[in-house]
mmCIF file of C-alpha atoms in Angstrom:
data_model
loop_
_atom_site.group_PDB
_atom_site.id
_atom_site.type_symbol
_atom_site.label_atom_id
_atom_site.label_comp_id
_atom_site.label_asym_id
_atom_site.label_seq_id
_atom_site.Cartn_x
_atom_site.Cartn_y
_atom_site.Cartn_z
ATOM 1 C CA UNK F 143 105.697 69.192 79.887
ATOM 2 C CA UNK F 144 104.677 70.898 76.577
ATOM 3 C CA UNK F 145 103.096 74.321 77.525
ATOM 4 C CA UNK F 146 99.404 74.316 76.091
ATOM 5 C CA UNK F 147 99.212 77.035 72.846
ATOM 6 C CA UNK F 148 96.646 80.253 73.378
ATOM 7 C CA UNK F 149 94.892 80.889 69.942
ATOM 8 C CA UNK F 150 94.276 84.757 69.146
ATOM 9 C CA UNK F 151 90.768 84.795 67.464
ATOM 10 C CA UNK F 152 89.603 88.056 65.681
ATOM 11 C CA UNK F 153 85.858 88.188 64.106
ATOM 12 C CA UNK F 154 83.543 90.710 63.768
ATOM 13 C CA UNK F 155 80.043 91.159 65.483
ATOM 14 C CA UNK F 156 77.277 93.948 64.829
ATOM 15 C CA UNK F 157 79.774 96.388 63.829
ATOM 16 C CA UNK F 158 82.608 96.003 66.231
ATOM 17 C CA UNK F 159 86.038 93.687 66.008
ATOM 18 C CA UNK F 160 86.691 91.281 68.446
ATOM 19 C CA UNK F 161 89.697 90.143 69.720
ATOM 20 C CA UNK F 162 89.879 87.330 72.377
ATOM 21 C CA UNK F 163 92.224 84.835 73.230
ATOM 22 C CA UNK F 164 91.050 81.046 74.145
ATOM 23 C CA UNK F 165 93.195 77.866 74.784
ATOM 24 C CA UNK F 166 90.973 75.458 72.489
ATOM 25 C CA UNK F 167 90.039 76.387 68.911
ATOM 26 C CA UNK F 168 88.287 73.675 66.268
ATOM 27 C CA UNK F 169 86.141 73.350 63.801
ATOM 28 C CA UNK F 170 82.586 72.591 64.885
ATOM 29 C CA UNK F 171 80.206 69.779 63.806
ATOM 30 C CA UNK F 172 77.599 72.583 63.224
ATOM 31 C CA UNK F 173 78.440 73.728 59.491
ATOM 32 C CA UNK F 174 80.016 76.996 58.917
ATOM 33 C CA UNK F 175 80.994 77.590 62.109
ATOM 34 C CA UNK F 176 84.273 77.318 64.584
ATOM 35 C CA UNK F 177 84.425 76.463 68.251
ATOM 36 C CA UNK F 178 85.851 78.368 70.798
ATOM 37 C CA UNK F 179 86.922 77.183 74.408
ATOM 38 C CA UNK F 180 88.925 77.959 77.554
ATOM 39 C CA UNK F 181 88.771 81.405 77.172
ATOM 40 C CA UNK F 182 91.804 83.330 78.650
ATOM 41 C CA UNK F 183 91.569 87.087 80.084
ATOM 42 C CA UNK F 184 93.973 89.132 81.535
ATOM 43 C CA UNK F 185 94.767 88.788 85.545
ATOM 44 C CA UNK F 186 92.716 91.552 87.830
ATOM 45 C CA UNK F 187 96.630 92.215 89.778
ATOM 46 C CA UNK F 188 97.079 95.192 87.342
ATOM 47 C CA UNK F 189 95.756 98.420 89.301
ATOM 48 C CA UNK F 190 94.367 100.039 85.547
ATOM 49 C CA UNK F 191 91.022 98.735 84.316
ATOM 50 C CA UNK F 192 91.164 97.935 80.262
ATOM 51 C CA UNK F 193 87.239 98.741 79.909
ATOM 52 C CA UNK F 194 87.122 96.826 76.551
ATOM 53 C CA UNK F 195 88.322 93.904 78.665
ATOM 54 C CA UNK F 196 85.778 93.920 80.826
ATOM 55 C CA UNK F 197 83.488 94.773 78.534
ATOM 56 C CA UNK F 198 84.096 91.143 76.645
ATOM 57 C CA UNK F 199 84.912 89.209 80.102
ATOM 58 C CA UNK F 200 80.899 90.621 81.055
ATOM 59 C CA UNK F 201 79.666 89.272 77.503
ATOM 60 C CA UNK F 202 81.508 85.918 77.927
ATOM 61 C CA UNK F 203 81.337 85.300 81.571
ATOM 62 C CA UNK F 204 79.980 82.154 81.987
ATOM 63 C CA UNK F 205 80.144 80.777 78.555
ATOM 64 C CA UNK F 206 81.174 77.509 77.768
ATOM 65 C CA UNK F 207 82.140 77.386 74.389
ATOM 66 C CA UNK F 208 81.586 79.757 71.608
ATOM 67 C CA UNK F 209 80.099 78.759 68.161
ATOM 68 C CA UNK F 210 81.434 81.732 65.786
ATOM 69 C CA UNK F 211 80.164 81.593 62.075
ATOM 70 C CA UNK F 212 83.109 81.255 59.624
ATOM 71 C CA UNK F 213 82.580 83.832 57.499
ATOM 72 C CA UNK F 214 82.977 86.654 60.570
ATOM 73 C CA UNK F 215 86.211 85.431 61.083
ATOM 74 C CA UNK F 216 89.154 87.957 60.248
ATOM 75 C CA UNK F 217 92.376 86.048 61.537
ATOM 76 C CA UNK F 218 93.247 83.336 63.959
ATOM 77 C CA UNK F 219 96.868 83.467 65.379
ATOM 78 C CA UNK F 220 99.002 80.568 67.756
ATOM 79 C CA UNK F 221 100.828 82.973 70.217
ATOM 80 C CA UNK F 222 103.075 82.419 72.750
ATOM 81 C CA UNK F 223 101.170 84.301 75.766
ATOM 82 C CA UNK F 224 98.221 86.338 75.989
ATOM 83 C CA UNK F 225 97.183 89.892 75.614
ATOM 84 C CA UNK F 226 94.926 92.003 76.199
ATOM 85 C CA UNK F 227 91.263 91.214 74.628
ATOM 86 C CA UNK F 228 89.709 94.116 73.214
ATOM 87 C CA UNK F 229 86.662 95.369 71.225
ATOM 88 C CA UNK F 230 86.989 97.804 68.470
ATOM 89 C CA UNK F 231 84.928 100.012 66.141
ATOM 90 C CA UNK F 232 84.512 98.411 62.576
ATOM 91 C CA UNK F 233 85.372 101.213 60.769
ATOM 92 C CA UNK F 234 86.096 102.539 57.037
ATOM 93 C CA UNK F 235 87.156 100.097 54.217
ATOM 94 C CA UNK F 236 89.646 98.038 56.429
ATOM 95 C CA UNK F 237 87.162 95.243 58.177
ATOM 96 C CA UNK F 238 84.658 93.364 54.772
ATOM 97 C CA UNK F 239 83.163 89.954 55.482
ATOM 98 C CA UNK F 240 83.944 87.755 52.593
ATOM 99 C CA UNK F 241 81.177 87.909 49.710
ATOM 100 C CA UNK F 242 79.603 84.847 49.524
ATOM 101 C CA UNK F 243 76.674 82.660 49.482
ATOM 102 C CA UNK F 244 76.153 79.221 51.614
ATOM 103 C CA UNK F 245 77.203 76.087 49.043
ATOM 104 C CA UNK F 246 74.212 73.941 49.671
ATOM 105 C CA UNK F 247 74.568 69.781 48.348
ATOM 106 C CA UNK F 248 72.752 69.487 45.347
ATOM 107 C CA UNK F 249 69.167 67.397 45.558
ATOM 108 C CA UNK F 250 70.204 65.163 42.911
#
């Protein structure tokens, strides 16, 4: 049986990176944006608390699914097992969104 891939998804939000892991990753009917399922968080056996990790499992405990607008987006990696998530400080000139303005249809 083909083991299912874990996606690494890194965006930013008010100021601070985001890095989570989730088992289902597509683009979303709702334009602009990308879906994000099955999230996947470290197992509570280790005896050390990550508090970034718990920080994100509190912000996405009991979501669903995840609508996350394109242009936050920074990177979206297949790996072969999990990390740890973790939430950073956007600092300095090494996190930009991408300039750019919604491409509306025409009205003609």
């Amino acid at each position: 049986m083909a083991k299912a891939p874990i996606f690494r998804v890194i965006f930013q939000n008010q100021g601070e990176v985001f890095e989570i892991y989730a088992r289902q990753i597509f683009q979303s009917e709702l334009w602009g944006f990308i879906e994000v399922e099955e999230f996947v968080f470290g197992e509570r056996s280790q005896l050390l608390v990550d508090p970034g990790e718990e920080k994100l499992k509190a912000a996405f405990d009991g979501v669903k699914r995840s609508y996350i607008p394109l242009n936050t987006i920074m990177r979206i990696d297949e790996v072969e097992k999990e990390g740890a998530s973790k939430v950073s400080k956007a600092t300095g000139d090494n996190v930009r969104l991408f300039p750019s303005a919604p491409h509306l249809p025409s009205r003609d």
